[in-house]
Tab-separated table of C-alpha atoms and ligand atoms in Angstrom:
chain	number	residue	atom	x	y	z
A	1	MET	CA	-2.920	-55.904	-73.060
A	2	THR	CA	-2.806	-55.571	-69.323
A	3	ASN	CA	-3.766	-53.002	-66.731
A	4	ARG	CA	-1.104	-54.173	-64.274
A	5	THR	CA	2.677	-54.393	-64.404
A	6	LEU	CA	3.882	-57.461	-66.267
A	7	ASN	CA	5.552	-60.345	-64.514
A	8	LEU	CA	8.562	-60.766	-66.834
A	9	ASP	CA	9.740	-64.319	-67.408
A	10	SER	CA	13.329	-64.831	-68.547
A	11	THR	CA	12.388	-65.032	-72.232
A	12	LEU	CA	10.539	-61.731	-72.171
A	13	TYR	CA	13.318	-60.180	-70.076
A	14	GLN	CA	15.870	-61.282	-72.687
A	15	TYR	CA	13.675	-59.756	-75.392
A	16	LEU	CA	13.605	-56.471	-73.447
A	17	LEU	CA	17.416	-56.488	-73.359
A	18	ASP	CA	17.716	-57.493	-77.023
A	19	VAL	CA	15.545	-54.642	-78.281
A	20	SER	CA	16.561	-51.858	-75.905
A	21	LEU	CA	19.940	-52.263	-74.219
A	22	ARG	CA	22.632	-49.932	-75.574
A	23	GLU	CA	25.463	-50.841	-73.238
A	24	THR	CA	28.877	-49.514	-74.307
A	25	PRO	CA	31.738	-52.029	-74.785
A	26	LEU	CA	33.443	-50.536	-71.700
A	27	LEU	CA	30.385	-51.010	-69.482
A	28	LYS	CA	30.013	-54.553	-70.834
A	29	ARG	CA	33.659	-55.275	-69.926
A	30	LEU	CA	33.123	-53.887	-66.429
A	31	ARG	CA	29.991	-55.994	-65.997
A	32	GLU	CA	31.821	-59.130	-67.159
A	33	GLU	CA	34.747	-58.427	-64.817
A	34	THR	CA	32.381	-57.773	-61.903
A	35	ALA	CA	30.516	-61.006	-62.682
A	36	GLN	CA	33.649	-62.905	-61.555
A	37	LEU	CA	33.296	-61.538	-57.999
A	38	SER	CA	31.351	-63.366	-55.280
A	39	THR	CA	29.526	-60.053	-54.727
A	40	ALA	CA	28.539	-59.663	-58.410
A	41	ARG	CA	24.849	-59.403	-57.509
A	42	TRP	CA	25.537	-56.011	-55.890
A	43	GLN	CA	25.800	-54.396	-59.318
A	44	ILE	CA	22.686	-52.788	-60.764
A	45	ALA	CA	21.094	-54.344	-63.853
A	46	PRO	CA	22.288	-52.841	-67.154
A	47	GLU	CA	18.788	-51.740	-68.176
A	48	GLN	CA	18.541	-49.901	-64.847
A	49	GLY	CA	21.833	-48.151	-65.574
A	50	GLN	CA	20.494	-47.103	-68.958
A	51	PHE	CA	17.290	-45.803	-67.358
A	52	MET	CA	19.254	-43.805	-64.783
A	53	ALA	CA	21.373	-42.300	-67.561
A	54	LEU	CA	18.189	-41.255	-69.330
A	55	LEU	CA	16.930	-39.661	-66.086
A	56	VAL	CA	20.159	-37.661	-65.846
A	57	GLN	CA	19.713	-36.504	-69.455
A	58	LEU	CA	16.020	-35.686	-68.997
A	59	THR	CA	16.670	-33.581	-65.910
A	60	GLY	CA	20.057	-32.161	-66.952
A	61	ALA	CA	21.402	-33.224	-63.553
A	62	ARG	CA	24.941	-31.868	-63.088
A	63	ARG	CA	25.439	-32.276	-59.315
A	64	ILE	CA	24.965	-35.932	-58.434
A	65	VAL	CA	25.741	-37.963	-55.309
A	66	GLU	CA	25.846	-41.758	-55.218
A	67	VAL	CA	25.778	-43.831	-52.024
A	68	GLY	CA	27.195	-47.280	-52.837
A	69	THR	CA	29.550	-47.395	-55.806
A	70	PHE	CA	31.170	-50.870	-55.754
A	71	THR	CA	33.021	-51.424	-59.079
A	72	GLY	CA	31.606	-48.216	-60.528
A	73	TYR	CA	28.948	-49.355	-63.025
A	74	SER	CA	26.057	-47.086	-61.974
A	75	ALA	CA	28.508	-44.208	-61.552
A	76	ILE	CA	29.667	-44.505	-65.181
A	77	CYS	CA	26.071	-44.692	-66.411
A	78	MET	CA	25.189	-41.440	-64.649
A	79	ALA	CA	28.477	-39.591	-65.222
A	80	GLN	CA	28.434	-40.281	-68.973
A	81	ALA	CA	25.013	-38.670	-69.163
A	82	MET	CA	25.882	-35.489	-67.227
A	83	PRO	CA	26.272	-32.229	-69.124
A	84	GLU	CA	29.697	-30.575	-69.474
A	85	GLY	CA	30.944	-29.443	-66.066
A	86	GLY	CA	28.878	-32.034	-64.174
A	87	ARG	CA	30.232	-33.542	-60.960
A	88	LEU	CA	29.497	-36.907	-59.370
A	89	ILE	CA	30.484	-37.619	-55.758
A	90	CYS	CA	30.630	-41.367	-55.047
A	91	CYS	CA	30.396	-42.588	-51.454
A	92	ASP	CA	31.705	-46.039	-50.525
A	93	ILE	CA	33.852	-47.673	-47.872
A	94	PRO	CA	37.361	-49.030	-48.473
A	95	GLY	CA	37.407	-52.271	-50.468
A	96	GLU	CA	39.317	-53.894	-53.321
A	97	TYR	CA	36.595	-52.821	-55.743
A	98	ASN	CA	37.388	-49.084	-55.224
A	99	ALA	CA	40.407	-49.488	-57.495
A	100	THR	CA	38.340	-51.260	-60.162
A	101	ALA	CA	35.922	-48.327	-60.187
A	102	GLU	CA	38.777	-45.812	-60.523
A	103	HIS	CA	40.343	-47.890	-63.312
A	104	TYR	CA	37.140	-47.934	-65.384
A	105	TRP	CA	36.432	-44.242	-64.772
A	106	ARG	CA	39.879	-43.460	-66.144
A	107	ALA	CA	39.268	-45.721	-69.136
A	108	ALA	CA	35.959	-43.939	-69.774
A	109	GLY	CA	37.643	-40.516	-69.545
A	110	LEU	CA	35.507	-39.663	-66.515
A	111	SER	CA	38.132	-39.336	-63.740
A	112	GLY	CA	37.942	-35.557	-63.889
A	113	CYS	CA	34.245	-35.427	-63.029
A	114	ILE	CA	33.955	-38.265	-60.479
A	115	GLU	CA	35.238	-38.016	-56.918
A	116	GLN	CA	35.252	-41.110	-54.697
A	117	ARG	CA	34.947	-40.575	-50.925
A	118	LEU	CA	35.784	-43.611	-48.823
A	119	ALA	CA	34.055	-43.443	-45.435
A	120	PRO	CA	30.681	-44.514	-44.032
A	121	ALA	CA	28.248	-42.645	-46.283
A	122	LEU	CA	26.155	-41.194	-43.447
A	123	GLN	CA	29.327	-39.428	-42.332
A	124	THR	CA	30.157	-38.289	-45.882
A	125	LEU	CA	26.677	-36.849	-46.361
A	126	VAL	CA	27.065	-34.818	-43.150
A	127	GLU	CA	30.385	-33.542	-44.520
A	128	LEU	CA	28.746	-32.559	-47.815
A	129	GLU	CA	26.219	-30.487	-45.865
A	130	ALA	CA	29.044	-28.886	-43.875
A	131	GLU	CA	30.720	-28.036	-47.201
A	132	GLY	CA	27.661	-26.001	-48.131
A	133	LEU	CA	26.001	-28.418	-50.567
A	134	ALA	CA	22.600	-28.500	-48.814
A	135	GLY	CA	19.777	-27.802	-51.258
A	136	SER	CA	22.087	-27.997	-54.283
A	137	ILE	CA	22.160	-31.654	-55.367
A	138	ASP	CA	20.152	-32.507	-58.506
A	139	LEU	CA	20.088	-36.276	-58.032
A	140	LEU	CA	21.039	-38.552	-55.143
A	141	PHE	CA	21.148	-42.338	-55.731
A	142	ILE	CA	21.138	-44.556	-52.637
A	143	ASP	CA	22.337	-48.151	-53.106
A	144	ALA	CA	24.112	-49.181	-49.875
A	145	ASP	CA	23.664	-49.711	-46.148
A	146	LYS	CA	19.978	-50.728	-46.357
A	147	ALA	CA	19.522	-50.791	-42.571
A	148	ASN	CA	19.932	-47.003	-42.560
A	149	TYR	CA	17.664	-46.229	-45.525
A	150	LEU	CA	15.324	-44.052	-43.434
A	151	ALA	CA	18.239	-41.956	-42.197
A	152	TYR	CA	19.427	-41.517	-45.804
A	153	LEU	CA	15.991	-40.175	-46.724
A	154	GLU	CA	16.390	-37.325	-44.240
A	155	HIS	CA	19.932	-36.528	-45.405
A	156	ALA	CA	18.798	-36.672	-49.019
A	157	LEU	CA	15.920	-34.276	-48.388
A	158	ARG	CA	18.405	-31.773	-46.971
A	159	LEU	CA	20.976	-32.139	-49.753
A	160	VAL	CA	18.699	-32.338	-52.790
A	161	ARG	CA	17.275	-29.141	-54.267
A	162	GLN	CA	13.550	-28.566	-54.703
A	163	GLY	CA	12.489	-30.528	-57.808
A	164	GLY	CA	15.572	-32.747	-57.545
A	165	LEU	CA	15.497	-36.538	-57.513
A	166	ILE	CA	16.178	-39.112	-54.808
A	167	LEU	CA	16.511	-42.731	-55.995
A	168	PHE	CA	16.453	-45.704	-53.624
A	169	ASP	CA	17.583	-49.035	-55.044
A	170	ASN	CA	16.399	-52.534	-54.043
A	171	THR	CA	13.018	-51.413	-52.737
A	172	LEU	CA	11.397	-54.691	-53.835
A	173	TRP	CA	14.337	-56.632	-52.304
A	174	SER	CA	13.811	-59.793	-54.380
A	175	GLY	CA	10.318	-60.087	-52.909
A	176	ARG	CA	11.517	-60.241	-49.290
A	177	VAL	CA	9.522	-57.053	-48.620
A	178	LEU	CA	6.528	-59.425	-48.380
A	179	GLU	CA	7.858	-61.185	-45.258
A	180	GLN	CA	5.580	-60.776	-42.235
A	181	ASN	CA	8.127	-60.786	-39.410
A	182	PRO	CA	11.512	-60.481	-41.097
A	183	GLU	CA	14.594	-61.335	-39.071
A	184	SER	CA	16.839	-59.247	-41.309
A	185	ASP	CA	17.417	-55.622	-40.295
A	186	ASP	CA	17.809	-54.780	-43.980
A	187	THR	CA	14.405	-56.216	-44.870
A	188	ARG	CA	12.716	-54.392	-41.988
A	189	ALA	CA	14.413	-51.134	-42.978
A	190	ILE	CA	13.312	-51.407	-46.612
A	191	GLN	CA	9.747	-52.193	-45.542
A	192	ALA	CA	9.796	-49.146	-43.231
A	193	LEU	CA	11.236	-46.952	-45.979
A	194	ASN	CA	8.585	-48.017	-48.491
A	195	LEU	CA	5.759	-47.126	-46.078
A	196	ALA	CA	7.458	-43.855	-45.158
A	197	LEU	CA	7.886	-42.880	-48.814
A	198	ARG	CA	4.250	-43.687	-49.572
A	199	ASP	CA	3.072	-41.333	-46.821
A	200	ASP	CA	5.690	-38.583	-47.115
A	201	PRO	CA	4.142	-35.279	-48.275
A	202	ARG	CA	7.611	-33.848	-49.054
A	203	ILE	CA	8.007	-35.982	-52.191
A	204	ASP	CA	6.294	-37.226	-55.341
A	205	LEU	CA	6.840	-40.951	-55.789
A	206	SER	CA	6.927	-43.876	-58.167
A	207	LEU	CA	8.211	-47.352	-57.277
A	208	LEU	CA	9.443	-48.839	-60.544
A	209	PRO	CA	9.680	-52.631	-60.914
A	210	LEU	CA	13.048	-52.194	-62.601
A	211	GLY	CA	16.001	-54.282	-61.458
A	212	ASP	CA	15.328	-55.090	-57.798
A	213	GLY	CA	12.839	-52.219	-57.459
A	214	LEU	CA	13.783	-48.558	-57.855
A	215	SER	CA	11.921	-45.887	-55.882
A	216	LEU	CA	12.006	-42.607	-57.720
A	217	CYS	CA	11.231	-39.587	-55.516
A	218	ARG	CA	10.984	-35.949	-56.574
A	219	LYS	CA	11.503	-33.450	-53.785
A	220	ARG	CA	8.548	-31.077	-53.705
B	1	SAM	C1	24.990	-52.705	-53.890
B	1	SAM	S1	26.642	-52.135	-53.923
B	1	SAM	C2	26.558	-50.758	-55.002
B	1	SAM	C3	26.452	-51.165	-56.450
B	1	SAM	C4	26.711	-50.048	-57.427
B	1	SAM	N1	25.719	-49.006	-57.339
B	1	SAM	C5	26.777	-50.601	-58.855
B	1	SAM	O1	25.939	-50.286	-59.669
B	1	SAM	O2	27.675	-51.392	-59.126
B	1	SAM	C6	26.769	-51.416	-52.338
B	1	SAM	C7	28.100	-50.727	-52.029
B	1	SAM	O3	27.914	-49.997	-50.815
B	1	SAM	C8	29.070	-50.033	-50.049
B	1	SAM	N2	28.703	-49.766	-48.651
B	1	SAM	C9	28.209	-50.608	-47.723
B	1	SAM	N3	27.980	-49.968	-46.576
B	1	SAM	C10	28.333	-48.674	-46.768
B	1	SAM	C11	28.337	-47.508	-45.962
B	1	SAM	N4	27.899	-47.526	-44.712
B	1	SAM	N5	28.758	-46.366	-46.519
B	1	SAM	C12	29.185	-46.301	-47.806
B	1	SAM	N6	29.205	-47.385	-48.615
B	1	SAM	C13	28.785	-48.541	-48.102
B	1	SAM	C14	29.650	-51.423	-50.311
B	1	SAM	O4	31.052	-51.372	-50.081
B	1	SAM	C15	29.283	-51.652	-51.775
B	1	SAM	O5	30.344	-51.310	-52.619
């Protein structure tokens, strides 16, 4: 027994996967194809995808926005869990992986409920507000452009409805959040975000040690 979060070694991590992961054959194929890319580490962990799907089911989220889609793994996890009529807007920038995402969404029968918008996400989020979506989004997942994480928090708080969820990925940043004087803008931005989330009265918060750290915020 322990009264602190476990430090998982690789054997215990493998056990966790063995007894809980329910990845579909299609998601497994996508993960194996993505593993061939030099940027494979961008993809979320499969157990994180499964957790996010469960969150979508628990909350009945039907209007979801994702910032950072890559080859489409997290998008499939969330879209498959949405109720009938749900809509997922995926924000990314142009890259070869956009087509991979579209290919797997088609294969999963999800093309009709996922829309990919290819432009800097801060710009896309402004457009979503201009389209009248402020205060209507059930869940917004942010997994891109770390240096601007604090700006995404403000956009998210405008777009997400009261009681809706904002998820920030990589908030433990492979431990680099512990650096004293980080040179990386990304590291400094994640450190600043974590302190801002801790002190922000507009949200309820839990930082989960899942994947690379997932901050789960509920808009009050
Ligand atoms: C960590 S990956 C996302 C991984 C994805 N959630 C998954 O599970 O596979 C980050 C993605 O953000 C995209 N990106 C980087 N900067 C961006 C920006 N300013 N606006 C939108 N997307 C951006 C990259 O092209 C990349 O595909």
